[in-house]
Short mmCIF file of C-alpha atoms and ligand atoms in Angstrom, two decimals:
data_model
loop_
_atom_site.label_atom_id
_atom_site.label_comp_id
_atom_site.label_asym_id
_atom_site.label_seq_id
_atom_site.Cartn_x
_atom_site.Cartn_y
_atom_site.Cartn_z
CA UNK A 702 13.25 -11.99 -22.33
CA UNK A 703 9.55 -11.21 -21.91
CA UNK A 704 7.39 -11.77 -18.93
CA UNK A 705 4.17 -10.82 -17.24
CA UNK A 706 3.27 -10.47 -13.61
CA UNK A 707 0.19 -9.34 -11.63
CA UNK A 708 0.11 -7.79 -8.30
CA UNK A 709 -2.49 -6.40 -5.88
CA UNK A 710 -2.19 -3.24 -3.88
CA UNK A 711 -2.10 -3.67 -0.19
CA UNK A 712 -3.72 -1.58 2.63
CA UNK A 713 -1.65 -1.08 5.69
CA UNK A 714 -3.56 -1.34 9.01
CA UNK A 715 -0.53 -0.52 10.99
CA UNK A 716 1.30 1.97 8.96
CA UNK A 717 4.84 2.59 7.45
CA UNK A 718 5.57 6.38 7.87
CA UNK A 719 9.22 7.49 7.85
CA UNK A 720 12.48 6.05 6.50
CA UNK A 721 15.47 5.05 8.63
CA UNK A 722 17.78 4.76 5.55
CA UNK A 723 16.82 6.97 2.73
CA UNK A 724 19.43 5.63 0.23
CA UNK A 725 18.16 2.02 0.79
CA UNK A 726 14.70 3.03 1.25
CA UNK A 727 14.55 1.23 4.46
CA UNK A 728 11.39 1.90 6.63
CA UNK A 729 11.68 3.60 10.23
CA UNK A 730 8.98 1.25 11.46
CA UNK A 731 7.48 -2.32 10.90
CA UNK A 732 3.90 -2.40 9.44
CA UNK A 733 1.11 -4.84 8.78
CA UNK A 734 -1.13 -4.85 5.87
CA UNK A 735 -3.66 -6.73 3.93
CA UNK A 736 -3.40 -7.64 0.35
CA UNK A 737 -6.38 -6.90 -1.87
CA UNK A 738 -7.88 -9.32 -4.35
CA UNK A 739 -10.11 -7.16 -6.89
CA UNK A 740 -7.77 -4.21 -7.59
CA UNK A 741 -4.81 -5.09 -9.68
CA UNK A 742 -1.64 -3.90 -11.74
CA UNK A 743 -0.53 -6.09 -14.64
CA UNK A 744 2.99 -5.49 -15.67
CA UNK A 745 4.78 -6.89 -18.82
CA UNK A 746 8.50 -6.32 -19.35
CA UNK A 747 10.33 -7.03 -22.51
CA UNK A 748 14.14 -6.58 -22.29
CA UNK A 749 15.42 -6.11 -25.84
CA UNK A 750 19.11 -5.40 -26.96
CA UNK A 751 17.78 -3.44 -29.86
CA UNK A 752 16.01 -0.61 -27.65
CA UNK A 753 17.93 2.58 -27.07
CA UNK A 754 15.91 3.56 -23.83
CA UNK A 755 13.12 2.06 -21.62
CA UNK A 756 9.59 2.70 -22.74
CA UNK A 757 6.50 2.72 -20.42
CA UNK A 758 2.88 2.72 -21.22
CA UNK A 759 0.27 2.94 -18.58
CA UNK A 760 -3.27 1.95 -19.54
CA UNK A 761 -2.40 2.26 -23.33
CA UNK A 762 -0.82 5.86 -22.99
CA UNK A 763 3.02 6.65 -23.19
CA UNK A 764 4.19 7.70 -19.52
CA UNK A 765 7.40 9.49 -19.03
CA UNK A 766 6.56 10.75 -15.78
CA UNK A 767 6.73 7.37 -13.95
CA UNK A 768 9.43 5.81 -16.15
CA UNK A 769 12.59 6.88 -14.19
CA UNK A 770 11.50 5.12 -10.92
CA UNK A 771 10.45 2.01 -12.90
CA UNK A 772 13.76 1.96 -14.79
CA UNK A 773 15.71 2.26 -11.68
CA UNK A 774 13.71 -0.70 -10.15
CA UNK A 775 14.52 -2.82 -13.25
CA UNK A 776 18.23 -1.85 -12.79
CA UNK A 777 18.33 -2.99 -9.21
CA UNK A 778 16.59 -6.26 -10.18
CA UNK A 779 18.53 -7.12 -13.53
CA UNK A 780 21.77 -4.72 -13.11
CA UNK A 781 22.40 -1.48 -14.63
CA UNK A 782 24.37 -3.08 -17.70
CA UNK A 783 21.14 -4.42 -19.01
CA UNK A 784 19.02 -4.36 -22.27
CA UNK A 785 16.56 -1.62 -22.23
CA UNK A 786 13.11 -2.67 -21.78
CA UNK A 787 9.57 -2.19 -23.11
CA UNK A 788 6.91 -1.81 -19.91
CA UNK A 789 3.46 -2.17 -20.59
CA UNK A 790 1.20 -1.70 -17.47
CA UNK A 791 -2.49 -1.85 -16.76
CA UNK A 792 -4.35 -0.83 -13.69
CA UNK A 793 -7.95 -1.35 -13.01
CA UNK A 794 -8.04 1.41 -10.43
CA UNK A 795 -6.77 5.18 -10.22
CA UNK A 796 -2.99 5.64 -10.13
CA UNK A 797 -1.09 7.88 -7.77
CA UNK A 798 -4.27 8.77 -6.05
CA UNK A 799 -3.63 7.13 -2.42
CA UNK A 800 -4.76 3.73 -3.71
CA UNK A 801 -1.31 1.98 -3.36
CA UNK A 802 -0.74 1.80 -6.78
CA UNK A 803 2.79 2.05 -6.57
CA UNK A 804 2.66 -1.01 -4.27
CA UNK A 805 1.16 -3.22 -6.80
CA UNK A 806 3.14 -1.69 -9.61
CA UNK A 807 6.55 -2.25 -8.13
CA UNK A 808 5.55 -5.64 -6.83
CA UNK A 809 4.54 -6.74 -10.17
CA UNK A 810 7.59 -5.15 -11.85
CA UNK A 811 9.92 -6.88 -9.85
CA UNK A 812 8.54 -10.17 -10.49
CA UNK A 813 8.22 -9.57 -14.14
CA UNK A 814 11.70 -8.09 -14.38
CA UNK A 815 13.42 -10.95 -12.55
CA UNK A 816 11.78 -13.40 -14.80
CA UNK A 817 12.24 -11.49 -18.13
CA UNK A 818 15.95 -11.25 -17.26
CA UNK A 819 16.19 -15.04 -16.40
CA UNK A 820 17.22 -14.36 -12.81
CA UNK A 821 15.25 -16.69 -10.50
CA UNK A 822 15.05 -15.17 -7.07
CA UNK A 823 13.49 -16.03 -3.86
CA UNK A 824 10.32 -14.04 -2.70
CA UNK A 825 12.30 -12.53 0.13
CA UNK A 826 14.95 -11.15 -2.52
CA UNK A 827 12.06 -10.01 -4.73
CA UNK A 828 10.29 -8.22 -1.65
CA UNK A 829 13.47 -6.53 -0.57
CA UNK A 830 13.82 -5.25 -4.11
CA UNK A 831 10.42 -4.10 -4.43
CA UNK A 832 10.71 -2.60 -1.08
CA UNK A 833 13.85 -0.39 -2.19
CA UNK A 834 11.43 1.07 -4.80
CA UNK A 835 8.39 1.62 -2.69
CA UNK A 836 8.26 0.61 0.94
CA UNK A 837 4.97 -0.73 0.71
CA UNK A 838 5.64 -2.73 -2.26
CA UNK A 839 7.49 -5.21 -0.41
CA UNK A 840 4.23 -6.41 1.33
CA UNK A 841 2.35 -6.96 -2.18
CA UNK A 842 4.92 -9.89 -2.52
CA UNK A 843 2.87 -11.76 -0.07
CA UNK A 844 -0.90 -12.64 0.27
CA UNK A 845 -3.46 -12.23 3.16
CA UNK A 846 -2.40 -10.56 6.38
CA UNK A 847 1.19 -9.53 5.89
CA UNK A 848 3.76 -8.18 8.27
CA UNK A 849 6.95 -6.28 7.38
CA UNK A 850 9.66 -6.45 10.11
CA UNK A 851 12.54 -4.22 10.49
CA UNK A 852 15.80 -6.18 10.68
CA UNK A 853 19.48 -4.86 10.62
CA UNK A 854 20.01 -3.20 7.21
CA UNK A 855 17.01 -5.06 5.80
CA UNK A 856 13.40 -5.97 6.00
CA UNK A 857 11.56 -9.56 6.67
CA UNK A 858 8.16 -10.39 5.58
CA UNK A 859 5.74 -13.02 6.47
CA UNK A 860 2.17 -14.01 6.06
CA UNK A 861 0.40 -13.77 9.44
CA UNK A 862 -2.91 -15.32 8.11
CA UNK A 863 -4.06 -16.57 4.74
CA UNK A 864 -6.69 -14.45 3.11
CA UNK A 865 -9.41 -17.32 3.10
CA UNK A 866 -9.00 -17.98 6.80
CA UNK A 867 -10.46 -14.54 7.67
CA UNK A 868 -12.04 -13.12 4.42
CA UNK A 869 -12.41 -9.56 5.46
CA UNK A 870 -13.84 -7.10 2.79
CA UNK A 871 -12.53 -3.73 1.98
CA UNK A 872 -14.73 -0.93 0.45
CA UNK A 873 -12.65 1.78 -0.82
CA UNK A 874 -14.53 5.18 -0.80
CA UNK A 875 -12.98 7.33 -3.67
CA UNK A 876 -13.35 10.96 -2.88
CA UNK A 877 -10.98 12.40 -5.41
CA UNK A 878 -9.54 10.72 -8.47
CA UNK A 879 -6.82 13.26 -9.08
CA UNK A 880 -3.20 12.75 -8.29
CA UNK A 881 -1.87 13.63 -4.85
CA UNK A 882 -0.07 16.91 -4.24
CA UNK A 883 2.81 15.63 -2.15
CA UNK A 884 4.24 12.23 -2.80
CA UNK A 885 4.80 9.88 0.16
CA UNK A 886 8.77 10.03 0.10
CA UNK A 887 8.75 13.65 0.22
CA UNK A 888 6.01 13.98 2.80
CA UNK A 889 7.82 11.19 5.04
CA UNK A 890 10.89 13.24 5.02
CA UNK A 891 9.08 16.43 6.03
CA UNK A 892 7.55 14.47 8.93
CA UNK A 893 10.72 13.18 10.04
CA UNK A 894 12.55 16.66 9.84
CA UNK A 895 9.79 18.60 11.35
CA UNK A 896 6.83 16.87 13.11
CA UNK A 897 7.10 17.06 17.01
CA UNK A 898 5.26 13.89 17.14
CA UNK A 899 7.55 11.94 14.82
CA UNK A 900 9.89 10.27 17.56
CA UNK A 901 6.91 9.22 19.60
CA UNK A 902 5.35 7.69 16.50
CA UNK A 903 8.50 5.59 16.11
CA UNK A 904 8.79 4.59 19.64
CA UNK A 905 5.24 3.37 20.01
CA UNK A 906 4.99 1.38 16.64
CA UNK A 907 6.04 -1.99 18.33
CA UNK A 908 3.17 -1.78 20.84
CA UNK A 909 0.52 -1.26 17.96
CA UNK A 910 2.24 -4.17 15.93
CA UNK A 911 2.04 -6.33 18.81
CA UNK A 912 -1.74 -5.62 19.52
CA UNK A 913 -2.75 -5.99 15.77
CA UNK A 914 -0.70 -9.17 15.31
CA UNK A 915 -2.44 -10.64 18.33
CA UNK A 916 -5.91 -9.46 17.00
CA UNK A 917 -5.09 -11.16 13.46
CA UNK A 918 -3.94 -14.46 15.11
CA UNK A 919 -7.19 -14.63 17.10
CA UNK A 920 -9.35 -13.08 14.47
CA UNK A 921 -10.50 -10.38 16.96
CA UNK A 922 -12.24 -7.88 14.82
CA UNK A 923 -13.07 -5.33 17.63
CA UNK A 924 -9.30 -5.16 18.74
CA UNK A 925 -8.02 -4.97 15.07
CA UNK A 926 -10.47 -2.17 14.41
CA UNK A 927 -9.50 -0.18 17.57
CA UNK A 928 -5.52 -0.45 16.85
CA UNK A 929 -5.94 0.08 13.16
CA UNK A 930 -8.08 3.40 13.59
CA UNK A 931 -5.74 4.53 16.38
CA UNK A 932 -2.57 3.89 14.24
CA UNK A 933 -4.04 5.68 11.23
CA UNK A 934 -5.17 8.61 13.09
CA UNK A 935 -1.67 8.72 14.75
CA UNK A 936 0.05 8.72 11.51
CA UNK A 937 -2.01 11.53 10.17
CA UNK A 938 -1.34 13.58 13.32
CA UNK A 939 2.31 13.21 12.81
CA UNK A 940 1.57 14.63 9.18
CA UNK A 941 -0.56 17.41 10.22
CA UNK A 942 1.90 18.73 12.91
CA UNK A 943 4.61 18.92 10.26
CA UNK A 944 5.78 22.03 8.71
CA UNK A 945 4.53 22.65 6.26
CA UNK A 946 1.50 20.66 7.30
CA UNK A 947 0.77 17.53 5.21
CA UNK A 948 -3.02 17.19 5.06
CA UNK A 949 -4.32 14.59 2.66
CA UNK A 950 -8.02 14.74 3.52
CA UNK A 951 -10.73 16.61 2.21
CA UNK A 952 -14.17 17.46 3.55
CA UNK A 953 -15.59 13.99 2.07
CA UNK A 954 -12.74 12.15 3.92
CA UNK A 955 -13.95 13.58 7.03
CA UNK A 956 -17.78 12.69 6.11
CA UNK A 957 -16.80 9.03 5.43
CA UNK A 958 -15.46 8.87 8.88
CA UNK A 959 -18.65 9.98 10.20
CA UNK A 960 -20.52 7.29 8.17
CA UNK A 961 -18.22 4.69 9.64
CA UNK A 962 -19.03 5.95 13.18
CA UNK A 963 -22.79 5.92 12.42
CA UNK A 964 -22.47 2.29 11.11
CA UNK A 965 -20.39 1.23 14.17
CA UNK A 966 -23.07 2.73 16.53
CA UNK A 967 -25.55 0.31 14.90
CA UNK A 968 -23.25 -2.56 15.56
CA UNK A 969 -21.82 -3.07 12.07
CA UNK A 970 -18.42 -4.63 12.39
CA UNK A 971 -16.37 -2.03 10.38
CA UNK A 972 -13.53 0.30 10.75
CA UNK A 973 -11.69 2.87 8.45
CA UNK A 974 -7.94 3.45 7.29
CA UNK A 975 -6.68 6.26 5.38
CA UNK A 976 -3.31 6.50 3.78
CA UNK A 977 -1.39 9.18 1.73
CA UNK A 978 -4.38 10.36 -0.07
CA UNK A 979 -7.98 11.42 0.54
CA UNK A 980 -9.65 8.06 0.02
CA UNK A 981 -11.15 6.16 2.77
CA UNK A 982 -10.65 2.32 3.08
CA UNK A 983 -13.38 0.80 5.19
CA UNK A 984 -12.77 -2.69 6.32
CA UNK A 985 -15.53 -4.81 7.40
CA UNK A 986 -16.65 -8.46 8.06
CA UNK A 987 -18.02 -10.11 5.04
CA UNK A 988 -21.73 -10.07 6.45
CA UNK A 989 -21.59 -6.22 6.57
CA UNK A 990 -20.21 -5.65 3.03
CA UNK A 991 -23.40 -4.65 1.25
CA UNK A 992 -24.42 -2.30 3.99
CA UNK A 993 -20.84 -0.70 4.26
CA UNK A 994 -20.83 -0.31 0.57
CA UNK A 995 -24.26 1.35 0.31
CA UNK A 996 -23.57 3.66 3.21
CA UNK A 997 -20.07 4.95 1.85
CA UNK A 998 -21.67 5.40 -1.81
CA UNK A 999 -24.37 7.52 -0.18
CA UNK A 1000 -21.92 9.61 1.70
CA UNK A 1001 -21.86 13.26 0.13
CA UNK A 1002 -18.75 13.83 -1.94
CA UNK A 1003 -17.79 10.07 -2.52
CA UNK A 1004 -17.25 9.85 -6.41
CA UNK A 1005 -16.86 6.04 -6.69
CA UNK A 1006 -16.77 2.95 -4.45
CA UNK A 1007 -14.75 -0.04 -4.96
CA UNK A 1008 -14.99 -3.52 -3.20
CA UNK A 1009 -12.42 -5.96 -2.77
CA UNK A 1010 -11.92 -9.12 -0.92
CA UNK A 1011 -8.29 -10.24 0.23
CA UNK A 1012 -5.95 -11.56 -2.13
CA UNK A 1013 -2.79 -13.44 -3.01
CA UNK A 1014 0.71 -12.60 -3.43
CA UNK A 1015 2.35 -11.19 -6.63
CA UNK A 1016 2.78 -13.82 -9.14
CA UNK A 1017 3.85 -14.47 -12.75
CA UNK A 1018 1.11 -14.81 -15.48
CA UNK A 1019 1.42 -16.69 -18.75
CA UNK A 1020 1.83 -13.80 -21.52
CA UNK A 1021 2.05 -16.16 -24.47
O1 PMV B 869 5.23 2.80 -0.05
P1 PMV B 869 5.19 4.31 -0.08
O2 PMV B 869 6.30 5.12 -0.29
O3 PMV B 869 4.15 4.60 -1.09
O4 PMV B 869 4.51 4.71 1.39
C1 PMV B 869 3.24 4.25 1.88
C2 PMV B 869 2.77 4.92 2.96
C3 PMV B 869 1.44 4.62 3.40
O5 PMV B 869 0.62 4.18 2.58
C4 PMV B 869 0.81 5.98 4.01
C5 PMV B 869 1.45 3.59 4.71
C6 PMV B 869 1.57 2.20 4.20
O6 PMV B 869 2.20 1.44 5.12
O7 PMV B 869 1.44 1.70 3.24
#
């Protein structure tokens, strides 16, 4: 009744923003992401009939704020009539700060909970369950370049390219380690209900997915860079035009974008993307990783820099 799993966060290059079915947490659009290698979440789940309630520790401290979401994720994997669980989680990066910690957390939790309950499930089933807890988590069940497609009442995932066949590097420029003010679920609903750009965003997403998929298949870095930056800025435009406006950026976020533009002018193969937080994820070809890292670290307002290659799918680890 005990199992441990590890999962890496993923960074969307073509973003998911908006839900078509709030109750089942189904995304309004497909998305394409890269799974990281060096940032991780470890989740250990121990189901125990003697426990009166679920208990969660995050990096050694009791956490009651995140517990309800984790409990309902375990319910959906194991069933509501289940033994309560001891959940022990470890992250090697800041939690809930726009670094996709929910993606790696729910991916790892789903894998660990299914195993702890003795419920072997296919990757597709696990991805669908993880996606109910956090839309982006479904993608961390897969490694490398991952596409999430919208199907009737469900999602379908596939790896477009394995990580070792195009080993891009991601430099994460951290500009603020605090938790974000508005969670992505709430922010997506505000955008859906109020942003004048929302419908256009949904209508044009398939074009962006086609362009990015083609770039990944052909390993065309310039094409991928252009469409990923465009899609990211379009998503943030949807947010900015919402009422109330949703602005995750700070002044250092903008300075990071200027640093990326400066590198690009010098011929460095790199591009940026930004999620529901102020951090800037800078993707580059491996030969430029050291230059990009140094330039981001020197950018005013950057408090920390993390570097990661591309990684593998969520998986069980031996906890004995
Ligand atoms: O899965 P959620 O609810 O944390 O939403 C993720 C939203 C973005 O990170 C902004 C985009 C994405 O596709 O990951």
